[in-house]
Amino acid sequence: MIIFLDTTLLWLLAHPGGGPKAQDLRRWLLRRLQAGDQIGVAEICDYEARRELFRKDAVTQIANLDKLIERSTYVPLDTPTMRDAAILWAQLRKAGQPTADDKALDGDVILGAQAKRYPKHVVATENIVHLSRICNAKDWRIS
């Protein structure tokens, strides 16, 4: 299975220390890797994490993010994914279940569309409410 990390988890892992929560996340990921899973980084999450790190001039965290991506399956954006995301976005709004403001790009929908390209996927997140409407999403703290 490929485990996609949402943006919040990328931030946690990029932080040099990150505190107890980051340490728990690292242990959880190690267990998943030992079980044969792969780590996936969707380009939309890389973008969301990286833009904030650049804004903060967080050079060490950017280097840590780069190292994580080197050891992961990186999933770039492409036209079919963005078209699937547009359909998902419209379907959610028609159903009265938006995951972001109507004027927002809505990274969750794009992440979901990227993850759905892999039949055996899970998005590790703390944002189950939005992402579970789109793809197989699990709270990493309880899985």
PDB file of C-alpha atoms in Angstrom:
ATOM      1  CA  MET A   1       0.000   0.000   0.000  1.00  0.00           C
ATOM      2  CA  ILE A   2       1.100   3.562  -0.591  1.00  0.00           C
ATOM      3  CA  ILE A   3       0.588   5.942   2.318  1.00  0.00           C
ATOM      4  CA  PHE A   4       0.251   9.555   1.257  1.00  0.00           C
ATOM      5  CA  LEU A   5       1.188  12.132   3.872  1.00  0.00           C
ATOM      6  CA  ASP A   6      -0.956  15.225   4.066  1.00  0.00           C
ATOM      7  CA  THR A   7       0.646  18.652   4.365  1.00  0.00           C
ATOM      8  CA  THR A   8       0.475  18.837   8.156  1.00  0.00           C
ATOM      9  CA  LEU A   9       2.394  15.577   8.442  1.00  0.00           C
ATOM     10  CA  LEU A  10       5.029  16.797   5.990  1.00  0.00           C
ATOM     11  CA  TRP A  11       5.529  19.886   8.188  1.00  0.00           C
ATOM     12  CA  LEU A  12       5.908  17.704  11.253  1.00  0.00           C
ATOM     13  CA  LEU A  13       8.458  15.452   9.588  1.00  0.00           C
ATOM     14  CA  ALA A  14      10.434  18.372   8.158  1.00  0.00           C
ATOM     15  CA  HIS A  15      10.869  19.947  11.581  1.00  0.00           C
ATOM     16  CA  PRO A  16      14.274  18.944  13.019  1.00  0.00           C
ATOM     17  CA  GLY A  17      12.789  17.990  16.374  1.00  0.00           C
ATOM     18  CA  GLY A  18       9.077  18.395  16.107  1.00  0.00           C
ATOM     19  CA  GLY A  19       8.344  17.341  19.658  1.00  0.00           C
ATOM     20  CA  PRO A  20       6.549  14.221  20.888  1.00  0.00           C
ATOM     21  CA  LYS A  21       3.944  14.243  18.110  1.00  0.00           C
ATOM     22  CA  ALA A  22       6.626  14.232  15.394  1.00  0.00           C
ATOM     23  CA  GLN A  23       8.480  11.427  17.188  1.00  0.00           C
ATOM     24  CA  ASP A  24       5.253   9.384  17.350  1.00  0.00           C
ATOM     25  CA  LEU A  25       4.708  10.009  13.641  1.00  0.00           C
ATOM     26  CA  ARG A  26       8.252   8.897  12.790  1.00  0.00           C
ATOM     27  CA  ARG A  27       7.788   5.677  14.809  1.00  0.00           C
ATOM     28  CA  TRP A  28       4.435   5.027  13.125  1.00  0.00           C
ATOM     29  CA  LEU A  29       5.958   5.531   9.670  1.00  0.00           C
ATOM     30  CA  LEU A  30       8.855   3.215  10.483  1.00  0.00           C
ATOM     31  CA  ARG A  31       6.389   0.488  11.496  1.00  0.00           C
ATOM     32  CA  ARG A  32       4.461   0.985   8.250  1.00  0.00           C
ATOM     33  CA  LEU A  33       7.648   0.826   6.169  1.00  0.00           C
ATOM     34  CA  GLN A  34       8.727  -2.344   7.994  1.00  0.00           C
ATOM     35  CA  ALA A  35       5.312  -3.809   7.144  1.00  0.00           C
ATOM     36  CA  GLY A  36       6.032  -3.218   3.445  1.00  0.00           C
ATOM     37  CA  ASP A  37       4.124  -0.007   2.808  1.00  0.00           C
ATOM     38  CA  GLN A  38       5.503   2.872   0.740  1.00  0.00           C
ATOM     39  CA  ILE A  39       5.406   6.559   1.605  1.00  0.00           C
ATOM     40  CA  GLY A  40       3.866   8.840  -0.998  1.00  0.00           C
ATOM     41  CA  VAL A  41       4.206  12.586  -1.326  1.00  0.00           C
ATOM     42  CA  ALA A  42       1.645  14.273  -3.552  1.00  0.00           C
ATOM     43  CA  GLU A  43       2.968  17.324  -5.356  1.00  0.00           C
ATOM     44  CA  ILE A  44       0.104  19.456  -4.024  1.00  0.00           C
ATOM     45  CA  CYS A  45       1.195  18.699  -0.441  1.00  0.00           C
ATOM     46  CA  ASP A  46       4.820  19.394  -1.277  1.00  0.00           C
ATOM     47  CA  TYR A  47       3.714  22.765  -2.670  1.00  0.00           C
ATOM     48  CA  GLU A  48       1.609  23.610   0.388  1.00  0.00           C
ATOM     49  CA  ALA A  49       4.377  22.654   2.811  1.00  0.00           C
ATOM     50  CA  ARG A  50       7.229  24.173   0.811  1.00  0.00           C
ATOM     51  CA  ARG A  51       5.600  27.581   0.230  1.00  0.00           C
ATOM     52  CA  GLU A  52       5.217  28.107   3.967  1.00  0.00           C
ATOM     53  CA  LEU A  53       8.756  26.921   4.670  1.00  0.00           C
ATOM     54  CA  PHE A  54      10.103  29.368   2.062  1.00  0.00           C
ATOM     55  CA  ARG A  55       8.035  32.171   3.592  1.00  0.00           C
ATOM     56  CA  LYS A  56       9.621  31.425   6.972  1.00  0.00           C
ATOM     57  CA  ASP A  57      13.117  31.041   5.460  1.00  0.00           C
ATOM     58  CA  ALA A  58      13.222  27.591   7.112  1.00  0.00           C
ATOM     59  CA  VAL A  59      16.317  26.339   5.303  1.00  0.00           C
ATOM     60  CA  THR A  60      16.858  23.273   7.514  1.00  0.00           C
ATOM     61  CA  GLN A  61      13.217  22.224   7.199  1.00  0.00           C
ATOM     62  CA  ILE A  62      13.322  22.615   3.420  1.00  0.00           C
ATOM     63  CA  ALA A  63      16.413  20.368   3.310  1.00  0.00           C
ATOM     64  CA  ASN A  64      14.619  17.834   5.544  1.00  0.00           C
ATOM     65  CA  LEU A  65      11.585  17.911   3.248  1.00  0.00           C
ATOM     66  CA  ASP A  66      13.856  17.297   0.258  1.00  0.00           C
ATOM     67  CA  LYS A  67      15.430  14.288   2.020  1.00  0.00           C
ATOM     68  CA  LEU A  68      12.001  12.856   2.833  1.00  0.00           C
ATOM     69  CA  ILE A  69      10.902  13.243  -0.786  1.00  0.00           C
ATOM     70  CA  GLU A  70      14.060  11.509  -2.029  1.00  0.00           C
ATOM     71  CA  ARG A  71      13.059   8.439   0.034  1.00  0.00           C
ATOM     72  CA  SER A  72       9.393   8.548  -0.997  1.00  0.00           C
ATOM     73  CA  THR A  73       7.258   7.965  -4.033  1.00  0.00           C
ATOM     74  CA  TYR A  74       6.715  11.462  -5.400  1.00  0.00           C
ATOM     75  CA  VAL A  75       3.468  11.872  -7.335  1.00  0.00           C
ATOM     76  CA  PRO A  76       3.554  14.876  -9.660  1.00  0.00           C
ATOM     77  CA  LEU A  77       0.489  16.732 -10.827  1.00  0.00           C
ATOM     78  CA  ASP A  78      -0.724  16.003 -14.324  1.00  0.00           C
ATOM     79  CA  THR A  79      -3.688  16.929 -16.492  1.00  0.00           C
ATOM     80  CA  PRO A  80      -5.805  13.789 -15.830  1.00  0.00           C
ATOM     81  CA  THR A  81      -5.402  14.269 -12.068  1.00  0.00           C
ATOM     82  CA  MET A  82      -6.395  17.924 -12.220  1.00  0.00           C
ATOM     83  CA  ARG A  83      -9.434  17.074 -14.342  1.00  0.00           C
ATOM     84  CA  ASP A  84     -10.460  14.384 -11.847  1.00  0.00           C
ATOM     85  CA  ALA A  85      -9.993  16.929  -9.054  1.00  0.00           C
ATOM     86  CA  ALA A  86     -12.247  19.404 -10.858  1.00  0.00           C
ATOM     87  CA  ILE A  87     -14.978  16.748 -11.129  1.00  0.00           C
ATOM     88  CA  LEU A  88     -14.593  15.829  -7.443  1.00  0.00           C
ATOM     89  CA  TRP A  89     -14.730  19.506  -6.450  1.00  0.00           C
ATOM     90  CA  ALA A  90     -17.965  20.018  -8.402  1.00  0.00           C
ATOM     91  CA  GLN A  91     -19.549  16.810  -7.072  1.00  0.00           C
ATOM     92  CA  LEU A  92     -18.811  17.778  -3.468  1.00  0.00           C
ATOM     93  CA  ARG A  93     -20.341  21.211  -3.911  1.00  0.00           C
ATOM     94  CA  LYS A  94     -23.423  19.823  -5.635  1.00  0.00           C
ATOM     95  CA  ALA A  95     -23.827  17.452  -2.680  1.00  0.00           C
ATOM     96  CA  GLY A  96     -23.444  20.336  -0.203  1.00  0.00           C
ATOM     97  CA  GLN A  97     -20.154  18.942   1.151  1.00  0.00           C
ATOM     98  CA  PRO A  98     -17.410  21.390   0.175  1.00  0.00           C
ATOM     99  CA  THR A  99     -13.963  20.867   1.661  1.00  0.00           C
ATOM    100  CA  ALA A 100     -12.848  24.495   1.279  1.00  0.00           C
ATOM    101  CA  ASP A 101     -14.158  27.938   0.415  1.00  0.00           C
ATOM    102  CA  ASP A 102     -15.580  28.177  -3.127  1.00  0.00           C
ATOM    103  CA  LYS A 103     -12.756  30.563  -4.113  1.00  0.00           C
ATOM    104  CA  ALA A 104      -9.990  28.363  -2.690  1.00  0.00           C
ATOM    105  CA  LEU A 105      -7.874  26.065  -4.844  1.00  0.00           C
ATOM    106  CA  ASP A 106      -8.832  23.204  -2.466  1.00  0.00           C
ATOM    107  CA  GLY A 107      -5.678  21.176  -1.958  1.00  0.00           C
ATOM    108  CA  ASP A 108      -7.653  18.387  -0.260  1.00  0.00           C
ATOM    109  CA  VAL A 109      -9.542  17.616  -3.462  1.00  0.00           C
ATOM    110  CA  ILE A 110      -6.313  17.647  -5.464  1.00  0.00           C
ATOM    111  CA  LEU A 111      -4.596  15.394  -2.899  1.00  0.00           C
ATOM    112  CA  GLY A 112      -7.565  13.013  -3.037  1.00  0.00           C
ATOM    113  CA  ALA A 113      -7.429  12.909  -6.835  1.00  0.00           C
ATOM    114  CA  GLN A 114      -3.686  12.189  -6.723  1.00  0.00           C
ATOM    115  CA  ALA A 115      -4.090   9.418  -4.140  1.00  0.00           C
ATOM    116  CA  LYS A 116      -6.973   7.788  -6.017  1.00  0.00           C
ATOM    117  CA  ARG A 117      -4.605   7.080  -8.895  1.00  0.00           C
ATOM    118  CA  TYR A 118      -3.315   4.251  -6.681  1.00  0.00           C
ATOM    119  CA  PRO A 119      -5.930   1.544  -5.989  1.00  0.00           C
ATOM    120  CA  LYS A 120      -4.162   0.560  -2.757  1.00  0.00           C
ATOM    121  CA  HIS A 121      -3.741   3.906  -1.051  1.00  0.00           C
ATOM    122  CA  VAL A 122      -4.423   5.643   2.201  1.00  0.00           C
ATOM    123  CA  VAL A 123      -3.987   9.298   3.019  1.00  0.00           C
ATOM    124  CA  ALA A 124      -2.503   9.660   6.495  1.00  0.00           C
ATOM    125  CA  THR A 125      -3.987  12.790   7.977  1.00  0.00           C
ATOM    126  CA  GLU A 126      -5.550  14.499  10.938  1.00  0.00           C
ATOM    127  CA  ASN A 127      -8.237  15.924   8.622  1.00  0.00           C
ATOM    128  CA  ILE A 128     -10.544  12.951   8.266  1.00  0.00           C
ATOM    129  CA  VAL A 129     -13.710  15.036   7.851  1.00  0.00           C
ATOM    130  CA  HIS A 130     -12.715  16.466   4.476  1.00  0.00           C
ATOM    131  CA  LEU A 131     -10.440  13.828   3.020  1.00  0.00           C
ATOM    132  CA  SER A 132     -12.650  10.816   3.764  1.00  0.00           C
ATOM    133  CA  ARG A 133     -15.272  12.314   1.425  1.00  0.00           C
ATOM    134  CA  ILE A 134     -12.771  12.034  -1.419  1.00  0.00           C
ATOM    135  CA  CYS A 135     -10.464   9.053  -0.879  1.00  0.00           C
ATOM    136  CA  ASN A 136      -9.353   6.411   1.605  1.00  0.00           C
ATOM    137  CA  ALA A 137      -8.177   8.614   4.481  1.00  0.00           C
ATOM    138  CA  LYS A 138      -7.183   7.509   7.972  1.00  0.00           C
ATOM    139  CA  ASP A 139      -6.091   9.342  11.070  1.00  0.00           C
ATOM    140  CA  TRP A 140      -2.494   8.169  11.470  1.00  0.00           C
ATOM    141  CA  ARG A 141      -2.789   8.417  15.273  1.00  0.00           C
ATOM    142  CA  ILE A 142      -5.366   5.635  15.450  1.00  0.00           C
ATOM    143  CA  SER A 143      -4.355   3.402  12.561  1.00  0.00           C
TER     144      SER A 143
END
